[in-house]
Structure formats: C-alpha cells, structure tokens
Short mmCIF file of C-alpha atoms in Angstrom, two decimals:
data_model
loop_
_atom_site.label_atom_id
_atom_site.label_comp_id
_atom_site.label_asym_id
_atom_site.label_seq_id
_atom_site.Cartn_x
_atom_site.Cartn_y
_atom_site.Cartn_z
CA MET A 1 -80.97 -17.92 -34.47
CA HIS A 2 -80.69 -21.61 -34.46
CA TYR A 3 -81.31 -24.56 -32.47
CA VAL A 4 -79.66 -27.59 -32.41
CA HIS A 5 -80.30 -30.96 -30.89
CA ALA A 6 -76.55 -31.52 -28.79
CA LYS A 7 -75.88 -35.55 -27.78
CA GLY A 8 -72.92 -34.13 -24.90
CA ILE A 9 -72.91 -30.84 -22.79
CA LEU A 10 -69.22 -31.06 -20.71
CA SER A 11 -66.11 -31.26 -22.39
CA ALA A 12 -63.84 -33.89 -20.56
CA GLN A 13 -62.04 -30.93 -19.35
CA ASN A 14 -65.70 -29.73 -17.47
CA ARG A 15 -66.27 -27.59 -20.64
CA MET A 16 -69.42 -26.21 -22.15
CA ASN A 17 -70.53 -23.92 -24.44
CA LEU A 18 -74.14 -23.18 -24.50
CA TYR A 19 -74.30 -21.84 -27.52
CA ARG A 20 -71.60 -21.49 -30.54
CA GLY A 21 -71.28 -18.18 -32.18
CA CYS A 22 -70.83 -14.12 -31.14
CA SER A 23 -72.37 -11.00 -32.02
CA HIS A 24 -70.27 -8.99 -29.88
CA GLY A 25 -68.26 -8.18 -32.41
CA CYS A 26 -64.87 -7.74 -31.62
CA ILE A 27 -62.73 -7.62 -34.96
CA TYR A 28 -60.11 -9.79 -34.18
CA CYS A 29 -62.22 -13.32 -32.41
CA ASP A 30 -60.48 -15.89 -32.72
CA SER A 31 -63.46 -18.19 -32.44
CA ARG A 32 -64.67 -17.00 -35.96
CA SER A 33 -61.54 -19.67 -37.22
CA ARG A 34 -61.64 -22.07 -39.62
CA CYS A 35 -60.65 -25.00 -37.78
CA TYR A 36 -62.96 -25.18 -35.79
CA HIS A 37 -65.63 -26.30 -38.03
CA MET A 38 -68.37 -23.25 -37.19
CA GLU A 39 -70.60 -24.16 -40.81
CA HIS A 40 -73.10 -21.77 -40.61
CA ASP A 41 -72.78 -17.56 -40.26
CA PHE A 42 -70.52 -16.16 -36.83
CA GLU A 43 -73.53 -14.04 -36.01
CA ASP A 44 -76.22 -17.14 -36.24
CA ILE A 45 -75.91 -17.98 -33.26
CA GLU A 46 -76.99 -21.87 -32.45
CA VAL A 47 -78.60 -22.76 -29.43
CA LYS A 48 -78.57 -26.26 -27.50
CA GLU A 49 -81.89 -26.99 -27.73
CA ASN A 50 -81.35 -29.99 -24.68
CA ALA A 51 -78.40 -28.26 -22.45
CA ILE A 52 -79.84 -27.79 -19.34
CA GLU A 53 -81.34 -31.15 -19.33
CA LEU A 54 -78.20 -32.46 -20.77
CA LEU A 55 -76.38 -30.75 -17.72
CA GLU A 56 -78.77 -31.77 -15.12
CA ARG A 57 -78.37 -35.56 -16.12
CA THR A 58 -75.20 -34.98 -15.92
CA LEU A 59 -74.20 -33.12 -13.13
CA ARG A 60 -76.40 -35.42 -10.79
CA ARG A 61 -74.25 -38.33 -12.21
CA LYS A 62 -71.17 -37.20 -11.51
CA ARG A 63 -69.42 -39.17 -9.07
CA SER A 64 -67.32 -36.35 -7.99
CA LYS A 65 -67.37 -32.48 -7.77
CA CYS A 66 -65.67 -30.16 -9.35
CA MET A 67 -64.82 -26.62 -11.63
CA LEU A 68 -67.30 -26.54 -14.68
CA GLY A 69 -65.91 -23.57 -17.41
CA THR A 70 -67.82 -22.18 -20.21
CA GLY A 71 -66.83 -18.95 -22.08
CA ALA A 72 -63.96 -20.37 -23.87
CA MET A 73 -65.30 -20.35 -27.66
CA THR A 74 -68.42 -17.82 -27.07
CA ASP A 75 -69.53 -15.44 -24.89
CA PRO A 76 -71.86 -16.87 -22.08
CA TYR A 77 -73.58 -13.23 -22.07
CA ILE A 78 -74.26 -12.06 -25.38
CA PRO A 79 -77.79 -10.16 -25.94
CA LEU A 80 -79.54 -13.27 -27.07
CA GLU A 81 -78.94 -14.50 -23.44
CA GLU A 82 -81.79 -12.49 -21.91
CA GLN A 83 -83.79 -14.19 -24.51
CA LEU A 84 -83.60 -17.34 -23.42
CA GLY A 85 -80.85 -17.39 -19.73
CA TYR A 86 -79.01 -20.43 -20.27
CA VAL A 87 -76.83 -19.35 -18.73
CA ARG A 88 -78.85 -18.49 -15.72
CA LYS A 89 -80.23 -22.17 -15.45
CA ALA A 90 -76.80 -23.40 -16.03
CA LEU A 91 -75.67 -21.39 -12.85
CA ALA A 92 -78.99 -22.25 -11.04
CA LEU A 93 -78.20 -26.16 -11.76
CA ALA A 94 -74.25 -25.53 -10.56
CA ASP A 95 -75.28 -23.94 -7.17
CA GLN A 96 -77.93 -26.80 -6.48
CA TYR A 97 -75.98 -29.94 -7.34
CA GLU A 98 -72.83 -27.81 -5.36
CA PHE A 99 -70.22 -27.67 -8.58
CA GLY A 100 -67.80 -24.04 -8.61
CA VAL A 101 -67.86 -22.37 -11.94
CA THR A 102 -65.21 -20.40 -13.38
CA LEU A 103 -67.03 -18.50 -16.53
CA ILE A 104 -64.97 -16.00 -18.70
CA THR A 105 -66.68 -12.47 -20.28
CA LYS A 106 -66.51 -9.29 -21.97
CA SER A 107 -70.47 -8.11 -20.06
CA ASN A 108 -71.88 -6.66 -17.57
CA ARG A 109 -74.10 -8.59 -18.07
CA VAL A 110 -72.65 -11.29 -15.64
CA LEU A 111 -74.30 -8.71 -12.75
CA ARG A 112 -77.34 -10.03 -13.66
CA ASP A 113 -77.09 -13.69 -12.01
CA LEU A 114 -74.72 -11.76 -9.08
CA ASP A 115 -77.58 -13.86 -6.72
CA LEU A 116 -76.52 -16.93 -7.87
CA LEU A 117 -72.63 -16.12 -8.29
CA GLN A 118 -72.48 -15.59 -4.89
CA SER A 119 -74.83 -19.05 -3.34
CA ILE A 120 -72.20 -21.14 -5.38
CA HIS A 121 -69.05 -19.22 -4.07
CA GLU A 122 -70.61 -19.39 -0.09
CA LYS A 123 -70.47 -23.39 -0.15
CA THR A 124 -67.81 -23.57 -3.94
CA LYS A 125 -65.45 -21.75 -5.15
CA CYS A 126 -66.51 -19.53 -8.86
CA VAL A 127 -64.49 -17.50 -10.46
CA VAL A 128 -64.98 -14.57 -12.82
CA GLN A 129 -62.59 -14.14 -15.66
CA MET A 130 -62.58 -10.92 -17.68
CA THR A 131 -60.85 -9.59 -21.02
CA LEU A 132 -59.67 -6.02 -20.81
CA THR A 133 -57.92 -4.88 -24.36
CA THR A 134 -58.23 -1.40 -24.49
CA PHE A 135 -58.15 1.57 -21.95
CA ASP A 136 -59.20 3.77 -24.47
CA GLU A 137 -62.98 3.97 -25.03
CA ALA A 138 -63.23 5.14 -28.28
CA LEU A 139 -60.62 2.70 -29.56
CA CYS A 140 -62.30 0.38 -27.65
CA ARG A 141 -65.92 0.85 -29.34
CA LYS A 142 -64.02 0.56 -32.85
CA LEU A 143 -62.49 -3.10 -31.75
CA GLU A 144 -65.20 -4.48 -29.93
CA PRO A 145 -68.02 -2.61 -31.60
CA ASN A 146 -71.01 -4.41 -29.53
CA VAL A 147 -69.70 -5.31 -25.81
CA SER A 148 -69.63 -3.59 -22.59
CA THR A 149 -66.65 -0.83 -22.96
CA THR A 150 -64.15 -1.18 -20.52
CA LYS A 151 -64.23 0.89 -18.11
CA GLU A 152 -67.46 -1.03 -17.90
CA ARG A 153 -66.51 -4.05 -17.33
CA PHE A 154 -63.89 -3.07 -15.17
CA GLU A 155 -67.10 -1.67 -12.43
CA ALA A 156 -68.66 -4.82 -13.26
CA LEU A 157 -65.24 -6.35 -11.62
CA LYS A 158 -65.26 -3.79 -8.79
CA ARG A 159 -68.89 -4.89 -8.05
CA LEU A 160 -68.17 -9.02 -8.35
CA GLN A 161 -65.38 -8.25 -5.38
CA GLU A 162 -66.86 -6.19 -3.25
CA ALA A 163 -69.71 -8.74 -2.79
CA GLY A 164 -67.07 -11.33 -2.65
CA ILE A 165 -66.31 -12.92 -6.17
CA PRO A 166 -62.35 -13.26 -6.78
CA THR A 167 -61.77 -12.55 -10.42
CA VAL A 168 -59.17 -12.76 -13.03
CA VAL A 169 -58.53 -10.42 -16.19
CA TRP A 170 -57.13 -12.07 -19.54
CA LEU A 171 -55.29 -9.07 -20.87
CA CYS A 172 -55.56 -10.06 -24.43
CA PRO A 173 -55.26 -9.60 -27.44
CA ILE A 174 -53.08 -6.68 -27.86
CA LEU A 175 -52.91 -5.11 -31.08
CA PRO A 176 -49.70 -4.59 -33.17
CA PHE A 177 -50.35 -0.34 -34.16
CA LEU A 178 -53.27 -0.11 -31.96
CA ASN A 179 -53.49 -1.09 -28.72
CA ASP A 180 -49.55 -1.93 -27.63
CA THR A 181 -48.90 1.39 -25.83
CA GLU A 182 -47.33 1.48 -22.48
CA GLU A 183 -50.06 4.03 -21.70
CA ASN A 184 -52.81 1.21 -22.68
CA ILE A 185 -51.01 -1.65 -20.56
CA GLN A 186 -50.54 0.97 -17.56
CA GLY A 187 -54.47 1.63 -17.83
CA ILE A 188 -55.85 -1.83 -17.54
CA LEU A 189 -53.89 -2.48 -15.26
CA HIS A 190 -54.55 0.25 -12.55
CA TYR A 191 -58.29 -0.71 -13.30
CA CYS A 192 -56.92 -4.41 -12.05
CA MET A 193 -55.34 -3.00 -8.97
CA ASP A 194 -58.55 -1.10 -8.51
CA ALA A 195 -60.71 -4.25 -8.90
CA LYS A 196 -58.43 -6.19 -6.68
CA VAL A 197 -58.15 -8.50 -8.89
CA TYR A 198 -57.20 -11.72 -7.65
CA GLY A 199 -54.51 -12.31 -11.03
CA VAL A 200 -54.04 -11.48 -14.88
CA ILE A 201 -53.35 -13.86 -17.89
CA CYS A 202 -50.82 -12.75 -20.68
CA PHE A 203 -49.17 -15.13 -22.59
CA GLY A 204 -47.97 -12.20 -25.19
CA MET A 205 -47.62 -8.39 -26.30
CA GLY A 206 -49.84 -9.48 -29.92
CA VAL A 207 -52.36 -11.55 -31.54
CA THR A 208 -53.18 -14.75 -33.69
CA LEU A 209 -54.42 -14.85 -37.08
CA ARG A 210 -56.20 -17.67 -38.46
CA GLU A 211 -58.22 -19.23 -41.64
CA GLY A 212 -60.84 -17.55 -41.40
CA ASN A 213 -60.76 -14.98 -38.69
CA ARG A 214 -57.86 -13.25 -40.71
CA GLU A 215 -60.02 -12.46 -43.61
CA TYR A 216 -62.51 -10.76 -40.68
CA PHE A 217 -59.67 -8.79 -38.98
CA TYR A 218 -57.95 -7.38 -42.17
CA ARG A 219 -61.94 -6.28 -43.49
CA GLN A 220 -61.77 -4.42 -40.20
CA LEU A 221 -59.04 -3.32 -40.41
CA ASP A 222 -60.20 -1.17 -44.01
CA ARG A 223 -63.11 -0.30 -42.35
CA LEU A 224 -61.99 1.31 -39.91
CA PHE A 225 -57.88 2.31 -40.16
CA PRO A 226 -57.59 2.22 -43.64
CA GLY A 227 -53.35 1.36 -44.60
CA MET A 228 -53.13 -0.60 -41.62
CA LYS A 229 -54.15 -4.14 -43.68
CA GLU A 230 -50.86 -3.42 -45.56
CA GLN A 231 -48.71 -2.93 -43.05
CA TYR A 232 -49.62 -5.95 -41.33
CA ILE A 233 -49.00 -7.60 -44.26
CA ARG A 234 -45.42 -5.44 -44.95
CA VAL A 235 -44.21 -6.81 -41.09
CA TYR A 236 -46.47 -10.44 -40.62
CA GLY A 237 -46.98 -11.45 -43.49
CA ASN A 238 -49.38 -14.64 -43.30
CA ARG A 239 -47.61 -16.00 -39.25
CA TYR A 240 -50.21 -16.93 -37.30
CA GLU A 241 -48.41 -16.07 -33.77
CA LEU A 242 -48.10 -11.19 -34.49
CA ASN A 243 -46.37 -10.46 -31.50
CA SER A 244 -45.96 -6.45 -31.09
CA PRO A 245 -42.96 -5.30 -31.88
CA ARG A 246 -43.06 -3.74 -28.16
CA ASN A 247 -43.43 -6.95 -27.16
CA ARG A 248 -40.66 -7.01 -24.28
CA GLU A 249 -40.52 -3.78 -23.79
CA LEU A 250 -44.20 -4.41 -22.57
CA MET A 251 -44.32 -7.46 -21.16
CA GLU A 252 -41.27 -6.29 -19.02
CA LEU A 253 -43.95 -3.62 -17.44
CA PHE A 254 -46.64 -6.03 -17.25
CA HIS A 255 -44.74 -8.29 -15.21
CA GLN A 256 -43.41 -5.42 -13.39
CA THR A 257 -46.35 -3.68 -12.33
CA CYS A 258 -48.43 -6.82 -11.68
CA GLU A 259 -45.60 -8.04 -8.84
CA LYS A 260 -45.41 -3.87 -6.95
CA ASN A 261 -48.99 -4.73 -6.45
CA HIS A 262 -49.29 -8.31 -5.30
CA ILE A 263 -51.55 -9.46 -8.46
CA ILE A 264 -50.56 -12.52 -9.79
CA HIS A 265 -49.39 -13.04 -12.74
CA ASP A 266 -47.85 -16.50 -13.70
CA ASN A 267 -51.15 -18.32 -16.45
CA ARG A 268 -49.74 -21.44 -14.72
CA GLN A 269 -50.48 -21.00 -11.55
CA ILE A 270 -53.52 -18.58 -12.23
CA PHE A 271 -55.22 -21.93 -13.96
CA ALA A 272 -54.20 -24.07 -11.20
CA TYR A 273 -55.70 -21.65 -9.63
CA LEU A 274 -59.00 -21.09 -11.82
CA SER A 275 -59.15 -25.27 -12.31
CA THR A 276 -59.22 -26.44 -8.24
CA PHE A 277 -62.08 -27.73 -6.72
CA GLU A 278 -62.41 -25.75 -3.01
CA GLN A 279 -65.71 -27.42 -0.51
CA LYS A 280 -66.69 -25.59 1.90
CA SER A 281 -67.37 -26.92 4.79
CA GLN A 282 -69.87 -25.67 7.82
CA ASN A 283 -67.32 -24.00 9.96
CA GLY A 284 -65.81 -22.22 6.48
CA GLN A 285 -62.99 -24.46 6.21
CA LEU A 286 -61.88 -25.46 2.52
CA SER A 287 -60.87 -28.68 1.05
CA LEU A 288 -58.99 -28.76 -2.26
CA PHE A 289 -59.89 -31.51 -5.00
CA ASP A 290 -58.50 -30.49 -8.64
#
C-alpha cells in the first residue's frame, strides 16, 4: 500500500476509484493491462489519501444530483477497505448529500455497508452490481482466489434483495475451455433467478486480453492448467477478443433463460437504468433525471 495526493476524484461520468490496484488475484483481470498506465505493482494498492475530502467538496458544489459509480477499475471492497473505510466514508457522503450510488464488486464485504445502502436507496437509488463468472466453487477458487466465492456472492445478492436493494449481475468473463459450459451458465442464471436480480449484463461468452493482463493470465494458466496456454495460443494467437467456440449457443441459452424468467438482458436498458438518477419525494413518488 502507498498513498498519493489526488487532484480530482470524480470523472466526467461521475465515477470514482478510491483505490488503484487489487489483491483479489483474479487471473483474467483487465485492469492489469498496460494501457491504464499503472506505474506500480498491481498488488501494491494506491490509496488516494485526500479522496474523501475531494468528494465532499465536489458533492457540496454540484448543481444537480446524479448517480455516483465506483468499482469499474478496482473492486471497492478489497481487504484494505476493512482497515481504511474509504468506501464507507464515500457512501456516507452520498447519503448526506442525497446522491444515488451504484457500485461493482465481487465481495460480500458489501454487506458491511447495508445500512448506508438502504438509507441511500430510501432517498434516491442505490444499485449493487455483482460479477459472477464461475458456478463451480472449486474452479472459482482457482480463477478468483482471494475473493468471495460465487456461492458467497449469491448469498450476498439474496441479502441485498431482502433488504430492498436492487442488484445487477455481470456475467463475464467466460473463459474458453474452462467455464464456457451450459452447466456453468445455467448455474449462474439460477442464482440470478433465486436472488431476483434486476438484470444481467453480458457482452458475449469469452475474454479480452491485452498487453499486461495477457502475460499474467498465461502465467496463471501454466500454473493452474498445464497445457492450456498452448491451446489458447494455437486457437487465438494474439487476438484481443477471445470468443468461446460455444459463444453462439451459450448466448442463445443466456437470452432465452433470461427472457423466460423476466430478467432484463438488454445491456443498453440496464446501463440506462444504472445511470438514471431517481429522486424520491416524501410521498414515495419518483422524479427521474438523466
């Protein structure tokens, strides 16, 4: 861990990263890619020491309310969060100034902040997005070794639903020759049905590899699945998009299952929902803002 002094905290899209880097160890993580210009070891978490001060100043001065987002580059609930509590402080500010929040995580640590998530959702809108990739628990522990297992995330999704917090699932990445099976997709979607998620985001059955994350991914394949790297290179070469040979049939299964069970599966519709700010009045009615 190391500290930096940040000049700003919110992007033009009102997203923030309180930390840079991650210790979850997911073998496919795109955030390792060199294009993001992370000038430190990925596991050496960069902490924006003045993030909370910047966020309060920014929210206090904002002319209009909006949805705030976090988690696109770094999971907000890395273990370091238990020590520093930056995410909880940021949620408390969103609650105080009545901004909406959506966050992406793979950790059931999100339940620690259930009280704040509920308070935000009572005033505006709070949506928790959870990534699910691998139904098989043993395989999940290999692909995503230092984070909550898929079953633990599913149980967190159920707790959130019971608490009235809407949820969205990211079904990605699906790794060719590892978890691109009907059993895997059906298992994850069954979890989504049980947890009554609002929608499932899926861009296709496959994974993307760029300089930086490709090398790390292949080292992990050599360690965990001997011979698999050679199969990837033989089939895909140096492509950026590595679509599963079963992409078409698995996407049909995905869309049909979601449609049958009334789960939103149009990515554009889900993103529109996530970005739309809702102000709840005292009589419980909603006012919508883009």
